[in-house]
Short mmCIF file of C-alpha atoms and ligand atoms in Angstrom, two decimals:
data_model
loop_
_atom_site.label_atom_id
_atom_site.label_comp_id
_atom_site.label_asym_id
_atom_site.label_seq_id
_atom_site.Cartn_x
_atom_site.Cartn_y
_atom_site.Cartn_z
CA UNK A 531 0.00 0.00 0.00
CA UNK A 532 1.19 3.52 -1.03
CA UNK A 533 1.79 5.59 1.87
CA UNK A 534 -1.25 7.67 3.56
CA UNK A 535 -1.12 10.54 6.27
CA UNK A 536 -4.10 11.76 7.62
CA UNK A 537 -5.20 15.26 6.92
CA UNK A 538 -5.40 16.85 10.28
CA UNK A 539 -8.31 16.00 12.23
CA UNK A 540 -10.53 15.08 9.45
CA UNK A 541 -10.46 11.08 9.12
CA UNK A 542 -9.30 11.48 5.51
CA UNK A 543 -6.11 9.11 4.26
CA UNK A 544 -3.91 10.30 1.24
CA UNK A 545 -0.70 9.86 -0.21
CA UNK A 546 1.01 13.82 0.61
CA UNK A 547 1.48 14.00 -2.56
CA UNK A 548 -2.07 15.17 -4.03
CA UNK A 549 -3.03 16.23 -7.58
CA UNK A 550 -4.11 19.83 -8.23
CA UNK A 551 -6.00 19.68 -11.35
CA UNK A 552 -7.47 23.07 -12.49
CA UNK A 553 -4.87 22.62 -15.65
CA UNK A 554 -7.49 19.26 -16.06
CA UNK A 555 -10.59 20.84 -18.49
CA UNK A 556 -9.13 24.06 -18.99
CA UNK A 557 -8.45 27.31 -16.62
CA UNK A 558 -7.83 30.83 -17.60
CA UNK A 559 -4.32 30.26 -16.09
CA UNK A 560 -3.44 27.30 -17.89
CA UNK A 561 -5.84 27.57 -21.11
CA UNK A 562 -6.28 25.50 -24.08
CA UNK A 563 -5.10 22.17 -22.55
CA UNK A 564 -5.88 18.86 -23.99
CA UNK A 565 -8.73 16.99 -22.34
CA UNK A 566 -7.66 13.86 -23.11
CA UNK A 567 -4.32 14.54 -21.63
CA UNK A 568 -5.89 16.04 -18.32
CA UNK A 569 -8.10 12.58 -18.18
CA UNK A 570 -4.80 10.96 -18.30
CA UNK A 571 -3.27 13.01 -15.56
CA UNK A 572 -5.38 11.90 -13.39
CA UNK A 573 -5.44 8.29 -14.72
CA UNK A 574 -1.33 7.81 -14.52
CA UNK A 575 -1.81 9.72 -10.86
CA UNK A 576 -4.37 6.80 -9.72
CA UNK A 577 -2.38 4.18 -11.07
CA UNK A 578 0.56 5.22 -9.71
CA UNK A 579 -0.89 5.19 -6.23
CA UNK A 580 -1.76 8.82 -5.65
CA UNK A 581 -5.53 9.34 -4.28
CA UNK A 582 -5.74 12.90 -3.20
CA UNK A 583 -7.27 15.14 -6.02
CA UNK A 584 -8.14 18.72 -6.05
CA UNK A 585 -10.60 20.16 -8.09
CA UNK A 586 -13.32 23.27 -8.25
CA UNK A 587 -16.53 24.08 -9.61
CA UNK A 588 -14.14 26.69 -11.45
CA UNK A 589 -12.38 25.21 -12.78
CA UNK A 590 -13.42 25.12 -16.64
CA UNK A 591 -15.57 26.04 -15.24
CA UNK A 592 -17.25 22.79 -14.32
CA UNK A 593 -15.26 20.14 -17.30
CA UNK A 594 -12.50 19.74 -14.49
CA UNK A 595 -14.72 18.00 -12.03
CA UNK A 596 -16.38 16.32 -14.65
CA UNK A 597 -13.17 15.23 -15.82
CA UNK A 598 -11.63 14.28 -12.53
CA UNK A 599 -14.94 12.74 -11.62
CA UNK A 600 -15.66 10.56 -15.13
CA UNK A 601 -11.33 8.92 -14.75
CA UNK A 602 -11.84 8.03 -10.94
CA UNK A 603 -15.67 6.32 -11.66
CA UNK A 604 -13.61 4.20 -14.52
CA UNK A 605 -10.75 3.38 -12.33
CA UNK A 606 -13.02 1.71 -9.73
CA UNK A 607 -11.17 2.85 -6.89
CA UNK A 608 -13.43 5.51 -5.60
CA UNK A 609 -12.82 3.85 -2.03
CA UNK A 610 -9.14 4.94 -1.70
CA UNK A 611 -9.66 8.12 -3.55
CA UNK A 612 -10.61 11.68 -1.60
CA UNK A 613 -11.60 13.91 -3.66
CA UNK A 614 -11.51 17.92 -2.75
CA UNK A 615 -13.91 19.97 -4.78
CA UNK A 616 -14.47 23.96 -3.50
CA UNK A 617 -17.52 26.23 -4.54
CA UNK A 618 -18.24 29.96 -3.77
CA UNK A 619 -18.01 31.59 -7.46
CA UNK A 620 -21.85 32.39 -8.63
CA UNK A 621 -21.98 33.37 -12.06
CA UNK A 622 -24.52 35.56 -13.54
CA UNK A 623 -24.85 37.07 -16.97
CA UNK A 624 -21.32 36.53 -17.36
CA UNK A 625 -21.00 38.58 -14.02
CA UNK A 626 -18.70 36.26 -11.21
CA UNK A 627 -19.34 37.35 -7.76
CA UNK A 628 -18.73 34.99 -4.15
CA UNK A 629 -21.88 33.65 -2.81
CA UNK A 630 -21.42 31.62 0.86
CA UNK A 631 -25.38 31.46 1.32
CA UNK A 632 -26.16 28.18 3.23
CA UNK A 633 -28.10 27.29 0.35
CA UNK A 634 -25.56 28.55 -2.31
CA UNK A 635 -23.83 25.86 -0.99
CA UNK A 636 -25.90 23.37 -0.39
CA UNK A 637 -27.14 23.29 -3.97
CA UNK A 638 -23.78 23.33 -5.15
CA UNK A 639 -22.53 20.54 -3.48
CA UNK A 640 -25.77 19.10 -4.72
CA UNK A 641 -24.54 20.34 -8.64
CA UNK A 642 -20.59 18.39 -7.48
CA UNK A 643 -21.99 15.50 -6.55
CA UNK A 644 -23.47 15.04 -10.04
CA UNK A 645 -20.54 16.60 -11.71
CA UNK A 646 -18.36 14.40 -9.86
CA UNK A 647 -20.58 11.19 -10.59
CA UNK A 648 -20.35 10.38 -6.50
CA UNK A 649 -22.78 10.32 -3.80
CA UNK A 650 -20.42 11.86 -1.56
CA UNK A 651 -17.29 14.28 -1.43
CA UNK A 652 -14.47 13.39 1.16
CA UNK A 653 -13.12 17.33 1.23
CA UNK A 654 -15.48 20.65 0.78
CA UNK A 655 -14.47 23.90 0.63
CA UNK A 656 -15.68 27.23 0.96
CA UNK A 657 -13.67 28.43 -2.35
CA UNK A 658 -13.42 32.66 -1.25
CA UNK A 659 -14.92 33.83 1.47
CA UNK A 660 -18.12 36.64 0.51
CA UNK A 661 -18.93 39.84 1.84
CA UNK A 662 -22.37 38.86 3.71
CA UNK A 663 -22.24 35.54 5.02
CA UNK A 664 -21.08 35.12 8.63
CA UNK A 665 -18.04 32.52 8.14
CA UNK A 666 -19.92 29.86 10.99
CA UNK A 667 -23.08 30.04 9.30
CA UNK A 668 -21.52 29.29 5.88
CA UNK A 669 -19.70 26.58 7.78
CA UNK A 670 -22.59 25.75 9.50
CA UNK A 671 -24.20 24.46 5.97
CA UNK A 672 -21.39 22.30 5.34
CA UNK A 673 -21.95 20.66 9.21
CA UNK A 674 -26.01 19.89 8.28
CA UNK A 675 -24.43 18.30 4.92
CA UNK A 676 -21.68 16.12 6.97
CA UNK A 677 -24.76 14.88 9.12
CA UNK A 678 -26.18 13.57 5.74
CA UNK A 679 -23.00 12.49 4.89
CA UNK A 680 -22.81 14.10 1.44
CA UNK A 681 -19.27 15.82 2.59
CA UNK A 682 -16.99 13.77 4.67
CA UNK A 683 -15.03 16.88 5.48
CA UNK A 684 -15.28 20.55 6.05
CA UNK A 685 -12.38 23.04 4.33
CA UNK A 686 -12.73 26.92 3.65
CA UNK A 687 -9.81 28.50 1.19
CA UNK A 688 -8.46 31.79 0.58
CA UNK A 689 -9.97 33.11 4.14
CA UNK A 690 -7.91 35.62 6.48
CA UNK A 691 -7.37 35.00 9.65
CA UNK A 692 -10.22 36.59 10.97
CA UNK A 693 -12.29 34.62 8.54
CA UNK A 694 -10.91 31.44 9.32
CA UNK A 695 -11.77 31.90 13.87
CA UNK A 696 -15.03 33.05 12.89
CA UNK A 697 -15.70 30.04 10.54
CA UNK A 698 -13.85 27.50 13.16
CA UNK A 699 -15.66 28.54 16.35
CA UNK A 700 -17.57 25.44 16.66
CA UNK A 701 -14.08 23.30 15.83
CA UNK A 702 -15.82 22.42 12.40
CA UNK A 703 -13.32 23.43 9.97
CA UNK A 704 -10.97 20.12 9.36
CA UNK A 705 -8.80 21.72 6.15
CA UNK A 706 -7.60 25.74 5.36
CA UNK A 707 -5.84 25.96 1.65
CA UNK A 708 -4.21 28.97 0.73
CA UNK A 709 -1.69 30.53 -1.06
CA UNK A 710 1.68 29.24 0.31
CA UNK A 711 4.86 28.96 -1.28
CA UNK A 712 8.76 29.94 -0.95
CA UNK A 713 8.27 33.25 -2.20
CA UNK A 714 4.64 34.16 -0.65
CA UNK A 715 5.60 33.33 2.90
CA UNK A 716 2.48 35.56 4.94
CA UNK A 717 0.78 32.39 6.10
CA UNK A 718 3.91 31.96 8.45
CA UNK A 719 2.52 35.15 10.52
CA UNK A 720 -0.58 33.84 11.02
CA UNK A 721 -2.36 31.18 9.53
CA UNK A 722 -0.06 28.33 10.12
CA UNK A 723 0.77 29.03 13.78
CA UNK A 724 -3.49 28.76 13.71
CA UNK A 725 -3.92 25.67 11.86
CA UNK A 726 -1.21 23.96 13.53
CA UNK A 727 -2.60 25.04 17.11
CA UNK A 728 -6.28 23.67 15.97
CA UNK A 729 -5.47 20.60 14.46
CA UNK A 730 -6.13 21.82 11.50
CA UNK A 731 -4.38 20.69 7.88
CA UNK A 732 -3.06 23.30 5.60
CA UNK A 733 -2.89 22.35 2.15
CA UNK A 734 -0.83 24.91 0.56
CA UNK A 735 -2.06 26.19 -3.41
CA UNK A 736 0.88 26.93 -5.94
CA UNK A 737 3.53 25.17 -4.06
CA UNK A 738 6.26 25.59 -7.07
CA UNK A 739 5.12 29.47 -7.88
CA UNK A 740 3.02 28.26 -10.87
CA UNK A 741 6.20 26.31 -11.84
CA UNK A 742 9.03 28.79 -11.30
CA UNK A 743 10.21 26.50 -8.16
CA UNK A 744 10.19 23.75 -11.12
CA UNK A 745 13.32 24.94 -11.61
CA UNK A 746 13.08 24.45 -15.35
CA UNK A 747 12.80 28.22 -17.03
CA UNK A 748 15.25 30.60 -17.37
CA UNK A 749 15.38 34.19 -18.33
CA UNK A 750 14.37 33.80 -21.56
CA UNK A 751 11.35 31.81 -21.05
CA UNK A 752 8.43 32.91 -22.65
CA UNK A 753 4.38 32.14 -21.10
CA UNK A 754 1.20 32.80 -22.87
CA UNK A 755 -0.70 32.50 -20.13
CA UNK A 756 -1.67 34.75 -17.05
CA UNK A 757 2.17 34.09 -15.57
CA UNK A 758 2.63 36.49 -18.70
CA UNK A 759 1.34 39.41 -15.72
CA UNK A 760 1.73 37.76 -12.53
CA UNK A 761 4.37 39.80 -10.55
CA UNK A 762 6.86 37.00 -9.88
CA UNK A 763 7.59 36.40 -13.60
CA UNK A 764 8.16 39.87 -14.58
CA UNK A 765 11.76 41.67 -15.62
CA UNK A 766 13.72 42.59 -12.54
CA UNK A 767 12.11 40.70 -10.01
CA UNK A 768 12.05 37.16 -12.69
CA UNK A 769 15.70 37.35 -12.62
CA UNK A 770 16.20 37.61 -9.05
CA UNK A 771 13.33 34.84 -8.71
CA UNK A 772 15.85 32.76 -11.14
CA UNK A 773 18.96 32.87 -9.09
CA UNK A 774 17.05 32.08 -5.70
CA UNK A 775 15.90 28.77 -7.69
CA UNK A 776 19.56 28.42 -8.82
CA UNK A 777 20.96 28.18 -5.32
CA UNK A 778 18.61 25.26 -5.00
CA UNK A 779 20.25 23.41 -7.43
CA UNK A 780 23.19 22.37 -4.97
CA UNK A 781 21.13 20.94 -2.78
CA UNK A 782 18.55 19.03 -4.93
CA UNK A 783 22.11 17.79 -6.72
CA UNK A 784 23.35 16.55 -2.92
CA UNK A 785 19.93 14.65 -2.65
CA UNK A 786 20.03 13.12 -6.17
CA UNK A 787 16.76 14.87 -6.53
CA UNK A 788 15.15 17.59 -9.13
CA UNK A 789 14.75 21.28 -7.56
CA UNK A 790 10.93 20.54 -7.35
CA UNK A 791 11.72 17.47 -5.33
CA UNK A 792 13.27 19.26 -2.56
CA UNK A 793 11.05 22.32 -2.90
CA UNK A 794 8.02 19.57 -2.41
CA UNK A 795 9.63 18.22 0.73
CA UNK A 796 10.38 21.09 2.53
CA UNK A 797 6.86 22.28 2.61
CA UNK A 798 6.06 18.12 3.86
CA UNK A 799 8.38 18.95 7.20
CA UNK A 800 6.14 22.04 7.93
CA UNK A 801 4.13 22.26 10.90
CA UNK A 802 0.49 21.31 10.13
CA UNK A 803 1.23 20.71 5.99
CA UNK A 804 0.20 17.29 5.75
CA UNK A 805 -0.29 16.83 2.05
CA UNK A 806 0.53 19.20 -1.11
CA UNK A 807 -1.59 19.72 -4.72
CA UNK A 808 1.35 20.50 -7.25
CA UNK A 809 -0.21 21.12 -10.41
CA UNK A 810 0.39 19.22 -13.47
CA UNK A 811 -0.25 19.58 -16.88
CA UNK A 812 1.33 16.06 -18.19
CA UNK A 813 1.33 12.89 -16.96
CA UNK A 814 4.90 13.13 -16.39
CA UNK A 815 4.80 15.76 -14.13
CA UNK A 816 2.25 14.41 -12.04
CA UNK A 817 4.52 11.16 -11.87
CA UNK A 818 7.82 13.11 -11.15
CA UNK A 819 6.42 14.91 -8.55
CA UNK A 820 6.28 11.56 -6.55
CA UNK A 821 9.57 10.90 -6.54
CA UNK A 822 9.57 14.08 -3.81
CA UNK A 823 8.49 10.98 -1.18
CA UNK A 824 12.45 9.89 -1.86
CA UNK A 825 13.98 13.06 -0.30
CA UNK A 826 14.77 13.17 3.06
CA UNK A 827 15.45 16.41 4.01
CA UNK A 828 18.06 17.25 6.89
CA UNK A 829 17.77 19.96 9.33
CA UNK A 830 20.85 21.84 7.32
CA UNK A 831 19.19 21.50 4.58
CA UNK A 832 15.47 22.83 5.88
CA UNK A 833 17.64 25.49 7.18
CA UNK A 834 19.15 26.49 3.97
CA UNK A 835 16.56 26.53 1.74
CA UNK A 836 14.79 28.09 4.47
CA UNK A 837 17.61 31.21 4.39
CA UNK A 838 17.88 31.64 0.24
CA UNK A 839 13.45 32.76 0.72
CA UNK A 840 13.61 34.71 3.74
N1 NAP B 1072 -7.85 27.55 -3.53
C1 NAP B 1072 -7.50 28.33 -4.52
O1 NAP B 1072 -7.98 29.47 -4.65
C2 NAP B 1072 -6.48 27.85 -5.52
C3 NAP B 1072 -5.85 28.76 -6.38
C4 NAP B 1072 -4.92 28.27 -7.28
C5 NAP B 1072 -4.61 26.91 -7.32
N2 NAP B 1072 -5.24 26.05 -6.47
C6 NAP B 1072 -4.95 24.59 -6.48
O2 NAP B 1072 -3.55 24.41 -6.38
C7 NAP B 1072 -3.10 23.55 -7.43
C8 NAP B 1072 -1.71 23.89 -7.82
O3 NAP B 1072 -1.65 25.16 -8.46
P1 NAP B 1072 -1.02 25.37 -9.90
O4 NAP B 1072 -1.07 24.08 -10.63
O5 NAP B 1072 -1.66 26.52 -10.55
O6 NAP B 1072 0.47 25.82 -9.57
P2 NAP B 1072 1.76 25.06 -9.01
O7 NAP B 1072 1.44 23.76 -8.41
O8 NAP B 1072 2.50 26.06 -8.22
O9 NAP B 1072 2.59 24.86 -10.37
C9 NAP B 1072 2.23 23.86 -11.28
C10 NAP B 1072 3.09 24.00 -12.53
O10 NAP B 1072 4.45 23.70 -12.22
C11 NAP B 1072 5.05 22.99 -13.30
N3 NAP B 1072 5.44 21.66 -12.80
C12 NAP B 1072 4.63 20.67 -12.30
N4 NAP B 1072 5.34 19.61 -11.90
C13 NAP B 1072 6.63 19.91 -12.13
C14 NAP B 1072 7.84 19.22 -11.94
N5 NAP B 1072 7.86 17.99 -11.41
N6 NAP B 1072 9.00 19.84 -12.28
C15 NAP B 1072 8.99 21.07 -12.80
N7 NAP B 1072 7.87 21.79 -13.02
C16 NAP B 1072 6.70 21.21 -12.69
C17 NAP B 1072 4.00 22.91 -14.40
O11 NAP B 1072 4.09 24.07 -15.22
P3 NAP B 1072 4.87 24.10 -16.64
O12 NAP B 1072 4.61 22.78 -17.33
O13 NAP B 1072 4.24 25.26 -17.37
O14 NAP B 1072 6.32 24.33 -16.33
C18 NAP B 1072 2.73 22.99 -13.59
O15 NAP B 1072 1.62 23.39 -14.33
C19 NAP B 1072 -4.13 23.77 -8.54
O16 NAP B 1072 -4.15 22.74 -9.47
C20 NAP B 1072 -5.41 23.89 -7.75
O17 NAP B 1072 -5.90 22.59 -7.49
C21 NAP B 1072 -6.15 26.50 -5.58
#
């Protein structure tokens, strides 16, 4: 059996190294990808042991889950697999706004559990928090659909602190994602001194920077895609990005690894990260990105790749 962790309190099993698949159906960040190829992401990913996918009605919007949910219904391993899937964006006449209504919700856990081709989903998040909704009533929802067993487990993502005591004041809240990564380090202030004093797992979202912790672009790489504005891949600060990555290389070499490998294992010897979502695009990917459960990573070496992000 493939290794499992538990993800905080929550009862849920998977291998730490998860699947983040909103490259799977399409995503404005990532557009124009194959479907076939995203089907067989996630199809190498299962039969390669890996069971922890994460997905969004956003995705696509909607062809991800359908995606993720159509490969793991043909695999026949539904059992083993947990499945995250988030909701929150309501769209209307091509308007997007964040809707955390209990019965938002409800209905679209109702509208992922068809998507999905389940009867239940093992991780369900609260995708942005809203303006209106008081974070424990949203959370609330999710409790009454726990009771019915629809979701297994309770998550929010992309809430502040404040957000996240409000929405855990009953102890519901089993999983926080947010943005986490060598270069966007806030969560340290805050958030992960929380989760890790409340039991509860933080699954960090764009672990290698959207791929420039891959370790495989240099200064004259070119994207097409929304990295083409994001701030860490632009002139000055790309470069400097670059040669952080670079001092990496020593150590990855030490550990017979690949940059990403020891990127991927330093965030596994954080307090309260249990399991990580790298994206991936090719089946390849998804597959290399296992081989991070081969790196053991010293204290010297936590320590220095620790010092090159401060
Ligand atoms: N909760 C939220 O609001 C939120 C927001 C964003 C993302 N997420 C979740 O987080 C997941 C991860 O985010 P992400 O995929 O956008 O970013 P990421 O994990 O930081 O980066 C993924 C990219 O890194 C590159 N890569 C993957 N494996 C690699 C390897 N072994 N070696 C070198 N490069 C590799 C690929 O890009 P190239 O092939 O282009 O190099 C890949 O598309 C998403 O799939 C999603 O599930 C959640």
């Amino acid at each position: 059996m493939t290794e499992r962790v538990q993800l905080g309190k929550s009862g849920l099993f998977v291998n730490p190294i998860g699947v983040g698949t909103n490259a799977v159906g399409g995503h404005n960040l990532y557009p124009n990808l194959d479907e076939e190829q995203g089907k067989e992401v996630v199809r190498q990913a299962i039969e390669n042991g890996m069971n922890f996918f994460d997905t969004a009605f956003i995705y696509g919007p909607e062809r991800s889950e359908e995606l993720v949910g159509q490969v793991i219904k043909e695999s026949g391993k539904r059992d083993d697999i947990v499945i995250a899937t988030k909701a929150a964006h309501k769209i209307i006449d091509g308007e997007t706004k964040m809707d955390n209504s209990p019965k938002f919700l409800k209905d679209s856990v109702e509208s992922a559990l068809k998507r999905l081709q389940t009867d239940y989903i093992d991780l369900f998040y609260i995708h942005f928090p809203d303006e209106d909704t008081p974070k424990a009533e949203a959370v609330g929802a999710l409790k009454e659909l726990k009771d019915q067993g629809k979701v297994k487990s309770i998550g929010v993502s992309n809430f502040s602190i404040e957000q996240l005591k409000e929405a855990n004041v009953d102890g519901y809240v089993d999983v926080l994602q947010s943005e986490y990564n060598l270069f966007k380090r806030g969560a340290e202030n805050d958030l992960l001194p929380y989760t890790a004093e409340n039991n509860i797992s933080f699954v960090p979202y764009f672990p290698l920077a959207s791929g420039l912790l891959g370790g495989k672009y240099d200064e004259n790489t070119k994207f097409d895609d929304l990295r083409a504005n994001d701030p860490l891949f632009q002139g000055e600060a790309f470069k400097q990005n670059l040669r952080k990555v670079d001092q990496l290389r020593d150590i990855a070499a030490k550990k017979e690894a690949e940059v990403a490998h020891v990127v991927l294992a330093w965030y596994l010897t954080r307090d309260s990260i249990d399991a990580i979502i790298p994206g991936a695009k090719r089946p390849e990917q998804v597959l290399n990105n296992l081989k991070t459960l081969d790196v053991k990573l010293t204290a010297e070496d936590i320590e220095a790749i620790d010092k090159i992000f401060r």
